[in-house]
mmCIF file of C-alpha atoms in Angstrom:
data_model
loop_
_atom_site.group_PDB
_atom_site.id
_atom_site.type_symbol
_atom_site.label_atom_id
_atom_site.label_comp_id
_atom_site.label_asym_id
_atom_site.label_seq_id
_atom_site.Cartn_x
_atom_site.Cartn_y
_atom_site.Cartn_z
ATOM 1 C CA MET A 147 0.107 -0.029 -0.318
ATOM 2 C CA ILE A 148 1.521 3.320 -1.073
ATOM 3 C CA SER A 149 0.929 5.700 1.816
ATOM 4 C CA SER A 150 2.919 8.607 0.753
ATOM 5 C CA LEU A 151 4.428 10.183 -2.280
ATOM 6 C CA THR A 152 7.478 12.417 -2.397
ATOM 7 C CA GLY A 153 8.449 14.010 -5.952
ATOM 8 C CA THR A 154 8.679 16.694 -8.438
ATOM 9 C CA VAL A 155 5.407 17.952 -9.765
ATOM 10 C CA GLN A 156 5.199 17.197 -13.092
ATOM 11 C CA ALA A 157 1.678 18.682 -13.993
ATOM 12 C CA VAL A 158 -1.105 19.417 -12.272
ATOM 13 C CA SER A 159 -4.808 20.040 -13.522
ATOM 14 C CA LEU A 160 -8.011 20.867 -12.169
ATOM 15 C CA ASN A 161 -8.652 17.572 -10.416
ATOM 16 C CA THR A 162 -5.753 15.717 -10.658
ATOM 17 C CA ALA A 163 -1.647 15.595 -10.516
ATOM 18 C CA VAL A 164 1.316 14.306 -11.491
ATOM 19 C CA LEU A 165 4.508 13.603 -9.302
ATOM 20 C CA ASN A 166 7.298 12.250 -10.956
ATOM 21 C CA VAL A 167 9.436 9.673 -8.386
ATOM 22 C CA ASN A 168 12.204 8.489 -8.925
ATOM 23 C CA GLY A 169 11.394 8.214 -13.206
ATOM 24 C CA PHE A 170 7.900 7.147 -12.399
ATOM 25 C CA GLY A 171 4.796 9.724 -13.527
ATOM 26 C CA MET A 172 2.415 8.794 -10.415
ATOM 27 C CA LEU A 173 -1.199 10.025 -11.038
ATOM 28 C CA VAL A 174 -3.171 11.664 -7.974
ATOM 29 C CA ASN A 175 -6.560 12.445 -7.972
ATOM 30 C CA ALA A 176 -7.069 15.316 -5.409
ATOM 31 C CA THR A 177 -8.870 18.737 -3.958
ATOM 32 C CA PRO A 178 -7.988 21.970 -5.455
ATOM 33 C CA GLY A 179 -6.701 22.496 -2.091
ATOM 34 C CA THR A 180 -4.228 20.204 -1.991
ATOM 35 C CA LEU A 181 -3.602 20.895 -5.394
ATOM 36 C CA SER A 182 -3.607 24.612 -5.087
ATOM 37 C CA THR A 183 -0.447 23.454 -2.492
ATOM 38 C CA LEU A 184 1.755 21.657 -5.437
ATOM 39 C CA HIS A 185 3.251 24.205 -8.162
ATOM 40 C CA GLN A 186 4.883 22.829 -11.078
ATOM 41 C CA GLY A 187 8.855 21.566 -11.106
ATOM 42 C CA ARG A 188 8.901 21.876 -7.315
ATOM 43 C CA GLU A 189 8.876 18.792 -5.306
ATOM 44 C CA ALA A 190 6.530 18.296 -2.879
ATOM 45 C CA THR A 191 4.845 15.666 -0.410
ATOM 46 C CA VAL A 192 1.629 14.166 -0.926
ATOM 47 C CA HIS A 193 -0.690 11.647 1.532
ATOM 48 C CA THR A 194 -1.778 8.738 -0.008
ATOM 49 C CA SER A 195 -4.886 6.287 0.041
ATOM 50 C CA MET A 196 -4.954 4.370 -2.832
ATOM 51 C CA VAL A 197 -8.526 2.624 -3.873
ATOM 52 C CA VAL A 198 -8.638 -0.256 -5.631
ATOM 53 C CA ARG A 199 -11.342 -2.211 -7.675
ATOM 54 C CA GLU A 200 -11.506 -4.950 -10.067
ATOM 55 C CA ASP A 201 -10.083 -3.233 -12.671
ATOM 56 C CA SER A 202 -8.183 0.179 -11.697
ATOM 57 C CA MET A 203 -5.682 1.031 -9.157
ATOM 58 C CA THR A 204 -6.343 4.599 -7.777
ATOM 59 C CA LEU A 205 -4.301 7.175 -5.701
ATOM 60 C CA PHE A 206 -5.691 9.858 -3.982
ATOM 61 C CA GLY A 207 -3.654 12.710 -2.689
ATOM 62 C CA PHE A 208 -3.631 15.037 0.471
ATOM 63 C CA ALA A 209 -2.296 17.372 1.600
ATOM 64 C CA THR A 210 -1.938 16.606 5.504
ATOM 65 C CA THR A 211 -2.666 12.959 7.496
ATOM 66 C CA GLU A 212 -5.662 14.169 9.154
ATOM 67 C CA GLU A 213 -7.176 14.744 5.606
ATOM 68 C CA ARG A 214 -6.274 11.295 4.283
ATOM 69 C CA ASP A 215 -7.271 9.377 7.753
ATOM 70 C CA VAL A 216 -10.962 11.233 7.294
ATOM 71 C CA PHE A 217 -11.331 10.445 3.720
ATOM 72 C CA GLU A 218 -10.978 6.636 4.567
ATOM 73 C CA VAL A 219 -13.787 7.068 6.813
ATOM 74 C CA LEU A 220 -15.707 8.550 4.508
ATOM 75 C CA ILE A 221 -15.208 6.232 1.438
ATOM 76 C CA GLY A 222 -16.339 3.174 4.232
ATOM 77 C CA VAL A 223 -19.564 4.685 4.087
ATOM 78 C CA SER A 224 -22.361 2.692 2.163
ATOM 79 C CA GLY A 225 -22.647 5.007 -1.029
ATOM 80 C CA ILE A 226 -20.201 7.196 -0.244
ATOM 81 C CA GLY A 227 -17.344 6.460 -3.141
ATOM 82 C CA PRO A 228 -14.035 7.789 -3.713
ATOM 83 C CA ARG A 229 -15.298 10.577 -5.713
ATOM 84 C CA THR A 230 -17.581 11.866 -3.360
ATOM 85 C CA GLY A 231 -15.502 12.062 -0.433
ATOM 86 C CA LEU A 232 -12.890 13.787 -1.972
ATOM 87 C CA ALA A 233 -15.994 16.100 -2.907
ATOM 88 C CA ILE A 234 -16.907 16.403 0.857
ATOM 89 C CA LEU A 235 -12.966 17.136 2.148
ATOM 90 C CA ALA A 236 -13.136 20.340 -1.088
ATOM 91 C CA VAL A 237 -15.799 22.050 0.800
ATOM 92 C CA HIS A 238 -15.188 21.054 4.568
ATOM 93 C CA THR A 239 -11.713 20.967 6.156
ATOM 94 C CA PRO A 240 -11.567 17.513 7.784
ATOM 95 C CA GLU A 241 -11.948 18.574 11.658
ATOM 96 C CA GLU A 242 -15.673 20.225 10.258
ATOM 97 C CA VAL A 243 -16.232 16.498 9.045
ATOM 98 C CA ARG A 244 -15.931 15.606 12.252
ATOM 99 C CA ILE A 245 -17.973 18.203 13.592
ATOM 100 C CA ALA A 246 -20.722 17.440 11.881
ATOM 101 C CA ALA A 247 -20.982 13.597 11.619
ATOM 102 C CA ASN A 248 -20.758 14.430 15.864
ATOM 103 C CA THR A 249 -23.673 17.020 15.932
ATOM 104 C CA LYS A 250 -25.631 15.375 13.326
ATOM 105 C CA ASP A 251 -25.468 18.219 11.016
ATOM 106 C CA THR A 252 -26.956 17.270 8.165
ATOM 107 C CA ALA A 253 -27.208 20.344 6.618
ATOM 108 C CA ALA A 254 -23.380 20.102 6.453
ATOM 109 C CA PHE A 255 -23.453 17.523 4.209
ATOM 110 C CA THR A 256 -25.930 18.842 1.713
ATOM 111 C CA LYS A 257 -23.864 21.499 0.587
ATOM 112 C CA VAL A 258 -22.137 19.172 -1.130
ATOM 113 C CA SER A 259 -22.429 18.614 -4.742
ATOM 114 C CA GLY A 260 -24.468 15.324 -5.363
ATOM 115 C CA ILE A 261 -25.851 14.745 -1.404
ATOM 116 C CA GLY A 262 -29.434 15.215 -0.888
ATOM 117 C CA PRO A 263 -31.142 14.850 2.911
ATOM 118 C CA LYS A 264 -31.138 11.569 2.043
ATOM 119 C CA GLY A 265 -28.107 10.688 1.493
ATOM 120 C CA ALA A 266 -26.932 12.995 4.323
ATOM 121 C CA SER A 267 -29.149 11.380 6.989
ATOM 122 C CA ARG A 268 -27.289 8.285 6.136
ATOM 123 C CA ILE A 269 -24.191 9.666 6.163
ATOM 124 C CA VAL A 270 -24.492 11.161 10.076
ATOM 125 C CA LEU A 271 -25.826 7.954 11.126
ATOM 126 C CA GLU A 272 -23.332 5.657 9.499
ATOM 127 C CA LEU A 273 -20.055 8.015 10.260
ATOM 128 C CA ASN A 274 -21.695 7.722 14.521
ATOM 129 C CA GLY A 275 -19.205 7.170 16.240
ATOM 130 C CA LYS A 276 -16.047 6.831 13.716
ATOM 131 C CA LEU A 277 -15.754 10.233 13.436
ATOM 132 C CA VAL A 278 -15.651 13.047 16.833
ATOM 133 C CA PRO A 279 -13.866 16.265 16.600
ATOM 134 C CA THR A 280 -10.060 16.951 17.755
ATOM 135 C CA GLY A 281 -10.524 20.313 19.239
ATOM 136 C CA ALA A 282 -8.825 21.762 16.315
ATOM 137 C CA PRO A 283 -9.587 25.285 15.480
ATOM 138 C CA VAL A 284 -11.993 25.912 12.705
ATOM 139 C CA PRO A 285 -10.883 28.962 10.726
ATOM 140 C CA SER A 286 -13.875 31.551 11.224
ATOM 141 C CA GLY A 287 -15.657 31.715 8.019
ATOM 142 C CA SER A 288 -14.803 28.876 6.927
ATOM 143 C CA ALA A 289 -15.574 27.309 2.826
ATOM 144 C CA ALA A 290 -18.019 26.169 3.756
ATOM 145 C CA ALA A 291 -19.628 29.696 5.636
ATOM 146 C CA GLY A 292 -18.544 31.036 2.290
ATOM 147 C CA SER A 293 -15.775 33.228 2.939
ATOM 148 C CA ALA A 294 -14.004 35.186 0.818
ATOM 149 C CA SER A 295 -10.616 35.675 3.144
ATOM 150 C CA VAL A 296 -10.730 31.487 3.052
ATOM 151 C CA TRP A 297 -11.777 30.266 -0.564
ATOM 152 C CA GLU A 298 -10.188 33.583 -2.752
ATOM 153 C CA PRO A 299 -6.734 33.005 -2.207
ATOM 154 C CA GLN A 300 -6.935 28.957 -2.644
ATOM 155 C CA VAL A 301 -8.521 29.595 -5.938
ATOM 156 C CA ILE A 302 -6.100 31.657 -6.789
ATOM 157 C CA GLU A 303 -3.778 30.113 -5.631
ATOM 158 C CA ALA A 304 -4.954 26.831 -7.872
ATOM 159 C CA LEU A 305 -5.235 29.002 -10.649
ATOM 160 C CA THR A 306 -1.627 30.262 -10.761
ATOM 161 C CA GLY A 307 -0.420 26.632 -10.423
ATOM 162 C CA LEU A 308 -1.852 25.815 -13.382
ATOM 163 C CA GLY A 309 -0.597 28.182 -15.421
ATOM 164 C CA TRP A 310 -2.577 32.024 -14.889
ATOM 165 C CA SER A 311 -0.738 34.799 -13.746
ATOM 166 C CA GLU A 312 -2.454 35.781 -10.441
ATOM 167 C CA LYS A 313 -3.370 39.219 -12.163
ATOM 168 C CA ASP A 314 -5.756 37.630 -14.517
ATOM 169 C CA ALA A 315 -6.796 35.209 -11.743
ATOM 170 C CA THR A 316 -8.178 38.058 -9.492
ATOM 171 C CA ALA A 317 -9.508 40.333 -12.282
ATOM 172 C CA THR A 318 -11.456 36.778 -13.401
ATOM 173 C CA LEU A 319 -12.896 36.483 -9.086
ATOM 174 C CA LYS A 320 -13.853 39.412 -9.720
ATOM 175 C CA ALA A 321 -16.274 39.658 -12.734
ATOM 176 C CA LEU A 322 -17.224 36.078 -11.407
ATOM 177 C CA SER A 323 -18.240 37.687 -8.199
ATOM 178 C CA LYS A 324 -20.597 40.195 -10.364
ATOM 179 C CA ALA A 325 -22.136 37.215 -13.078
ATOM 180 C CA ASP A 326 -22.574 34.782 -10.787
ATOM 181 C CA PRO A 327 -22.911 35.456 -6.990
ATOM 182 C CA ASP A 328 -24.727 32.788 -6.272
ATOM 183 C CA ILE A 329 -22.120 30.621 -6.267
ATOM 184 C CA VAL A 330 -19.670 32.876 -5.464
ATOM 185 C CA ALA A 331 -21.695 33.219 -1.929
ATOM 186 C CA THR A 332 -20.922 28.935 -1.348
ATOM 187 C CA GLY A 333 -17.247 29.611 -0.798
ATOM 188 C CA ASN A 334 -17.328 25.793 -2.396
ATOM 189 C CA VAL A 335 -14.077 26.178 -3.320
ATOM 190 C CA ALA A 336 -13.995 23.055 -6.252
ATOM 191 C CA ASP A 337 -16.904 24.639 -7.921
ATOM 192 C CA ILE A 338 -15.720 28.921 -7.777
ATOM 193 C CA LEU A 339 -12.614 27.504 -9.543
ATOM 194 C CA ARG A 340 -14.224 25.412 -11.970
ATOM 195 C CA ALA A 341 -16.836 28.474 -12.755
ATOM 196 C CA ALA A 342 -13.379 30.044 -12.846
ATOM 197 C CA LEU A 343 -11.708 27.972 -15.580
ATOM 198 C CA ARG A 344 -14.378 27.873 -17.780
ATOM 199 C CA SER A 345 -14.537 32.093 -17.626
ATOM 200 C CA MET A 346 -11.063 32.045 -18.498
ATOM 201 C CA SER A 347 -11.187 30.019 -21.067
ATOM 202 C CA SER A 348 -14.295 31.422 -22.810
ATOM 203 C CA ALA A 349 -12.403 34.453 -22.554
ATOM 204 C CA ASN A 350 -9.552 32.562 -24.193
ATOM 205 C CA ARG A 351 -11.379 31.534 -27.150
ATOM 206 C CA ALA A 352 -13.266 35.311 -27.644
ATOM 207 C CA ARG A 353 -9.610 36.717 -28.575
#
């Protein structure tokens, strides 16, 4: 089992990164938050979880062991696959997931795209006793609360990591706030990043 990878970042995309580890290009799936810490050409370490299926072996990478540990508990829940587990951690920090599970906060899970009220209820039921808060501080105005002071630097860093200039990234987010205030208000880093990339790609095609 591969528990971590250290190598040179070869490529970073919207949902994945490739690390060159001793000549092998290792593809890892990750959240926008983790991807924003990876920069092409630089050495990096990601903590990994390998999901084995009959026809595939997929690596999921995380910036911290805490994220990885919560991810592995999440995908043990009936109905939560790796993609959904990753989506939950794109919206909430590991401690927020622990708090939501402990307090049976179904609304926190319905903030994640693809999870409805019934799914959220099943999640908190199955997570009962499996995830408890650690007491780690939760940032005021976290991504789930929609605070720009938290999500905006993450999105800008992710965009610059993908090759855009900081000036263009900042201008795009400013325009997006006016054009699509609803998606910005969610504070969902993954959704805002996707919307920003769509906007930047459309602007390039129009030139």
